[in-house]
Short mmCIF file of the C-alpha atoms (twelve columns), coordinates in Angstrom:
data_MODEL
# 
_entry.id   MODEL 
# 
loop_
_atom_site.group_PDB 
_atom_site.id 
_atom_site.type_symbol 
_atom_site.label_atom_id 
_atom_site.label_alt_id 
_atom_site.label_comp_id 
_atom_site.label_asym_id 
_atom_site.label_seq_id 
_atom_site.Cartn_x 
_atom_site.Cartn_y 
_atom_site.Cartn_z 
_atom_site.pdbx_PDB_model_num 
ATOM 1   C CA . MET A 1   64.991  -3.807 35.500  1 
ATOM 2   C CA . GLY A 2   61.709  -5.019 36.899  1 
ATOM 3   C CA . GLY A 3   58.317  -4.760 35.256  1 
ATOM 4   C CA . TRP A 4   55.872  -2.050 36.054  1 
ATOM 5   C CA . ARG A 5   54.107  -3.025 39.214  1 
ATOM 6   C CA . GLY A 6   51.481  -0.391 39.475  1 
ATOM 7   C CA . LEU A 7   50.753  3.169  40.227  1 
ATOM 8   C CA . ALA A 8   51.547  4.466  43.661  1 
ATOM 9   C CA . ILE A 9   48.853  6.583  45.202  1 
ATOM 10  C CA . LYS A 10  48.892  8.806  48.243  1 
ATOM 11  C CA . GLY A 11  49.112  6.770  51.392  1 
ATOM 12  C CA . GLY A 12  51.493  4.250  49.888  1 
ATOM 13  C CA . SER A 13  48.948  1.957  48.223  1 
ATOM 14  C CA . VAL A 14  49.628  0.642  44.752  1 
ATOM 15  C CA . VAL A 15  46.968  0.293  42.059  1 
ATOM 16  C CA . THR A 16  47.725  -2.437 39.550  1 
ATOM 17  C CA . LEU A 17  46.977  -2.409 35.837  1 
ATOM 18  C CA . ASP A 18  44.242  -4.989 36.393  1 
ATOM 19  C CA . GLN A 19  42.598  -2.717 38.937  1 
ATOM 20  C CA . ILE A 20  42.864  0.264  36.583  1 
ATOM 21  C CA . ALA A 21  41.361  -1.855 33.790  1 
ATOM 22  C CA . ASN A 22  38.499  -2.906 36.086  1 
ATOM 23  C CA . ILE A 23  37.798  0.719  37.050  1 
ATOM 24  C CA . ALA A 24  37.819  1.704  33.351  1 
ATOM 25  C CA . GLU A 25  35.478  -1.149 32.480  1 
ATOM 26  C CA . ILE A 26  33.026  -0.193 35.239  1 
ATOM 27  C CA . SER A 27  33.195  3.464  34.169  1 
ATOM 28  C CA . ALA A 28  32.542  2.507  30.525  1 
ATOM 29  C CA . ALA A 29  29.570  0.351  31.544  1 
ATOM 30  C CA . ALA A 30  28.131  3.228  33.576  1 
ATOM 31  C CA . LEU A 31  28.531  5.563  30.584  1 
ATOM 32  C CA . VAL A 32  26.766  3.031  28.342  1 
ATOM 33  C CA . ILE A 33  23.847  2.888  30.796  1 
ATOM 34  C CA . VAL A 34  23.649  6.694  30.928  1 
ATOM 35  C CA . SER A 35  23.725  6.787  27.101  1 
ATOM 36  C CA . LEU A 36  20.950  4.192  26.859  1 
ATOM 37  C CA . VAL A 37  18.776  6.149  29.279  1 
ATOM 38  C CA . TYR A 38  19.360  9.287  27.194  1 
ATOM 39  C CA . VAL A 39  18.474  7.455  23.962  1 
ATOM 40  C CA . ALA A 40  15.311  6.021  25.585  1 
ATOM 41  C CA . ILE A 41  14.211  9.507  26.623  1 
ATOM 42  C CA . GLN A 42  14.854  10.800 23.100  1 
ATOM 43  C CA . ILE A 43  12.903  7.929  21.535  1 
ATOM 44  C CA . LYS A 44  9.963   8.548  23.860  1 
ATOM 45  C CA . GLN A 45  9.953   12.245 22.975  1 
ATOM 46  C CA . ASN A 46  10.214  11.463 19.247  1 
ATOM 47  C CA . THR A 47  7.410   8.897  19.516  1 
ATOM 48  C CA . LYS A 48  5.147   11.461 21.166  1 
ATOM 49  C CA . ALA A 49  6.022   14.030 18.494  1 
ATOM 50  C CA . THR A 50  5.260   11.477 15.776  1 
ATOM 51  C CA . GLN A 51  1.917   10.659 17.387  1 
ATOM 52  C CA . ILE A 52  0.979   14.320 17.533  1 
ATOM 53  C CA . SER A 53  2.100   14.894 13.953  1 
ATOM 54  C CA . THR A 54  0.219   11.847 12.666  1 
ATOM 55  C CA . SER A 55  -2.902  12.842 14.569  1 
ATOM 56  C CA . GLN A 56  -2.747  16.325 13.089  1 
ATOM 57  C CA . ALA A 57  -2.232  14.874 9.605   1 
ATOM 58  C CA . PHE A 58  -5.382  12.773 10.014  1 
ATOM 59  C CA . ILE A 59  -7.349  15.783 11.200  1 
ATOM 60  C CA . ASP A 60  -6.108  17.728 8.163   1 
ATOM 61  C CA . THR A 61  -7.031  14.867 5.822   1 
ATOM 62  C CA . HIS A 62  -10.439 14.518 7.417   1 
ATOM 63  C CA . GLY A 63  -10.899 18.291 7.101   1 
ATOM 64  C CA . LYS A 64  -10.260 18.057 3.363   1 
ATOM 65  C CA . VAL A 65  -12.900 15.328 3.085   1 
ATOM 66  C CA . ILE A 66  -15.382 17.582 4.891   1 
ATOM 67  C CA . MET A 67  -14.407 20.574 2.740   1 
ATOM 68  C CA . GLN A 68  -15.408 18.595 -0.343  1 
ATOM 69  C CA . ILE A 69  -18.931 18.642 1.041   1 
ATOM 70  C CA . SER A 70  -19.128 22.128 2.462   1 
ATOM 71  C CA . GLY A 71  -17.142 23.843 -0.285  1 
ATOM 72  C CA . ASP A 72  -19.154 22.656 -3.267  1 
ATOM 73  C CA . LYS A 73  -22.888 23.442 -3.344  1 
ATOM 74  C CA . GLU A 74  -23.609 20.904 -6.097  1 
ATOM 75  C CA . PHE A 75  -21.797 18.107 -4.283  1 
ATOM 76  C CA . ARG A 76  -23.387 19.113 -0.984  1 
ATOM 77  C CA . ASP A 77  -26.794 18.410 -2.549  1 
ATOM 78  C CA . ILE A 78  -25.573 15.087 -3.969  1 
ATOM 79  C CA . TYR A 79  -24.127 14.172 -0.578  1 
ATOM 80  C CA . TRP A 80  -27.323 14.995 1.287   1 
ATOM 81  C CA . ARG A 81  -29.484 12.963 -1.093  1 
ATOM 82  C CA . GLY A 82  -26.901 10.155 -1.175  1 
ATOM 83  C CA . LEU A 83  -26.976 9.798  2.599   1 
ATOM 84  C CA . LYS A 84  -30.686 9.008  2.353   1 
ATOM 85  C CA . GLY A 85  -30.042 6.251  -0.189  1 
ATOM 86  C CA . LEU A 86  -28.581 5.639  -3.615  1 
ATOM 87  C CA . SER A 87  -32.048 5.589  -5.202  1 
ATOM 88  C CA . ASN A 88  -32.071 9.373  -4.663  1 
ATOM 89  C CA . LEU A 89  -29.122 9.799  -7.061  1 
ATOM 90  C CA . HIS A 90  -28.889 9.486  -10.817 1 
ATOM 91  C CA . GLY A 91  -25.993 8.561  -13.095 1 
ATOM 92  C CA . SER A 92  -22.894 10.579 -12.357 1 
ATOM 93  C CA . GLU A 93  -24.323 11.726 -9.025  1 
ATOM 94  C CA . ALA A 94  -24.208 8.150  -7.732  1 
ATOM 95  C CA . ALA A 95  -20.649 7.781  -9.060  1 
ATOM 96  C CA . ALA A 96  -19.554 11.015 -7.349  1 
ATOM 97  C CA . PHE A 97  -21.145 10.001 -4.039  1 
ATOM 98  C CA . ALA A 98  -19.641 6.501  -4.247  1 
ATOM 99  C CA . ALA A 99  -16.172 7.863  -5.064  1 
ATOM 100 C CA . TRP A 100 -16.309 10.294 -2.143  1 
ATOM 101 C CA . THR A 101 -17.590 7.583  0.216   1 
ATOM 102 C CA . VAL A 102 -14.967 4.995  -0.775  1 
ATOM 103 C CA . HIS A 103 -12.266 7.646  -0.380  1 
ATOM 104 C CA . THR A 104 -13.649 8.391  3.080   1 
ATOM 105 C CA . PHE A 105 -13.559 4.671  3.907   1 
ATOM 106 C CA . ARG A 106 -9.869  4.640  2.894   1 
ATOM 107 C CA . VAL A 107 -9.150  7.569  5.210   1 
ATOM 108 C CA . TRP A 108 -10.856 5.726  8.069   1 
ATOM 109 C CA . GLU A 109 -9.035  2.500  7.209   1 
ATOM 110 C CA . SER A 110 -5.709  4.325  7.441   1 
ATOM 111 C CA . PHE A 111 -6.683  5.857  10.758  1 
ATOM 112 C CA . TYR A 112 -7.810  2.460  12.035  1 
ATOM 113 C CA . TYR A 113 -4.421  0.879  11.245  1 
ATOM 114 C CA . GLN A 114 -2.544  3.768  12.809  1 
ATOM 115 C CA . TRP A 115 -4.611  3.311  15.943  1 
ATOM 116 C CA . GLN A 116 -3.926  -0.455 15.877  1 
ATOM 117 C CA . GLU A 117 -0.193  0.268  15.687  1 
ATOM 118 C CA . GLY A 118 -0.404  2.507  18.750  1 
ATOM 119 C CA . VAL A 119 0.132   5.776  16.919  1 
ATOM 120 C CA . PHE A 120 -3.081  7.130  18.449  1 
ATOM 121 C CA . ASP A 121 -4.299  6.846  22.013  1 
ATOM 122 C CA . ASP A 122 -7.494  4.940  22.697  1 
ATOM 123 C CA . HIS A 123 -9.264  8.068  23.978  1 
ATOM 124 C CA . LEU A 124 -8.593  9.855  20.675  1 
ATOM 125 C CA . TRP A 125 -9.730  6.864  18.634  1 
ATOM 126 C CA . ALA A 126 -12.951 6.536  20.689  1 
ATOM 127 C CA . GLY A 127 -14.312 9.856  19.432  1 
ATOM 128 C CA . TRP A 128 -13.438 9.097  15.824  1 
ATOM 129 C CA . ARG A 129 -14.999 5.636  16.108  1 
ATOM 130 C CA . ILE A 130 -18.265 7.202  17.316  1 
ATOM 131 C CA . GLN A 131 -18.247 9.522  14.322  1 
ATOM 132 C CA . LEU A 132 -17.743 6.533  12.007  1 
ATOM 133 C CA . CYS A 133 -20.669 4.744  13.688  1 
ATOM 134 C CA . ASP A 134 -22.804 7.848  13.185  1 
ATOM 135 C CA . LEU A 135 -21.865 7.973  9.510   1 
ATOM 136 C CA . PHE A 136 -22.933 4.351  9.098   1 
ATOM 137 C CA . GLY A 137 -26.349 5.321  10.449  1 
ATOM 138 C CA . TYR A 138 -27.215 6.582  6.954   1 
ATOM 139 C CA . PRO A 139 -28.650 4.139  4.398   1 
ATOM 140 C CA . GLY A 140 -26.565 5.513  1.509   1 
ATOM 141 C CA . ILE A 141 -23.314 4.933  3.387   1 
ATOM 142 C CA . ARG A 142 -24.334 1.364  4.192   1 
ATOM 143 C CA . GLU A 143 -25.272 0.773  0.549   1 
ATOM 144 C CA . ILE A 144 -21.850 1.926  -0.657  1 
ATOM 145 C CA . TRP A 145 -20.214 -0.200 2.057   1 
ATOM 146 C CA . SER A 146 -22.111 -3.277 0.907   1 
ATOM 147 C CA . GLY A 147 -21.131 -2.744 -2.710  1 
ATOM 148 C CA . ARG A 148 -17.554 -1.545 -2.328  1 
ATOM 149 C CA . ASN A 149 -16.131 -2.922 0.920   1 
ATOM 150 C CA . HIS A 150 -14.229 -5.594 -1.020  1 
ATOM 151 C CA . GLN A 151 -11.792 -2.817 -1.979  1 
ATOM 152 C CA . LEU A 152 -10.665 -2.499 1.632   1 
ATOM 153 C CA . SER A 153 -8.576  -4.804 3.781   1 
ATOM 154 C CA . GLU A 154 -10.193 -7.833 5.360   1 
ATOM 155 C CA . GLU A 155 -9.245  -6.719 8.865   1 
ATOM 156 C CA . PHE A 156 -10.840 -3.304 8.422   1 
ATOM 157 C CA . ARG A 157 -13.972 -4.875 6.892   1 
ATOM 158 C CA . GLU A 158 -14.273 -7.173 9.905   1 
ATOM 159 C CA . PHE A 159 -13.854 -4.237 12.271  1 
ATOM 160 C CA . VAL A 160 -16.566 -2.215 10.517  1 
ATOM 161 C CA . ASP A 161 -18.940 -5.153 10.148  1 
ATOM 162 C CA . ASN A 162 -18.521 -6.263 13.780  1 
ATOM 163 C CA . GLU A 163 -18.081 -2.986 15.645  1 
ATOM 164 C CA . VAL A 164 -19.582 -0.222 13.509  1 
ATOM 165 C CA . VAL A 165 -22.447 -1.373 11.279  1 
ATOM 166 C CA . GLY A 166 -25.613 -1.805 13.280  1 
ATOM 167 C CA . THR A 167 -24.360 -0.025 16.376  1 
ATOM 168 C CA . GLU A 168 -26.251 2.868  17.877  1 
ATOM 169 C CA . SER A 169 -25.736 6.009  15.860  1 
ATOM 170 C CA . LYS A 170 -26.883 9.582  15.993  1 
ATOM 171 C CA . PRO A 171 -27.406 11.517 12.796  1 
ATOM 172 C CA . LEU A 172 -24.555 13.816 11.935  1 
ATOM 173 C CA . TYR A 173 -27.009 16.101 10.208  1 
ATOM 174 C CA . VAL A 174 -30.677 16.764 10.865  1 
ATOM 175 C CA . SER A 175 -32.706 18.218 8.034   1 
ATOM 176 C CA . ARG A 176 -35.439 20.779 8.518   1 
ATOM 177 C CA . GLU A 177 -37.732 18.255 6.866   1 
ATOM 178 C CA . ALA A 178 -37.130 15.844 9.765   1 
ATOM 179 C CA . GLN A 179 -37.836 18.542 12.330  1 
ATOM 180 C CA . THR A 180 -41.297 19.359 10.976  1 
# 
């Protein structure tokens, strides 16, 4: 009784086990490539979804920061006077303005790092960066920065000091006093 020599196919040819194994190996490799392409597409879609979700989360967080100003008449007055300089605030007013401002710096620091990690596109970051520059156009913001920036990361401090402070800014708010 002889060993198995192969599989006869139509036309009289014989396919050996080695040939069958080679065909299976090539087929498996092709399936792996197809699977990798599928996984790459899924990762790209998930990355985009994460970017959108993270961007929306920042917008929501920033909205809450803004609501602290617009939703509280007493704080709105403190904020307005604080923008002009800390000498316009007294006692707990200065503490409230400083706490709000440092919290806002933390929000921006987080956004900065997310942008650095590629979570946000450059075109999205550009608009937010301009808004940060505009915020630093106010003396009170710069005063808080000078006194409290040690609480933030060195990299973020360098970014703000080199690319934000002292750059051209436009006031976010114009008072009626300034218009007359």
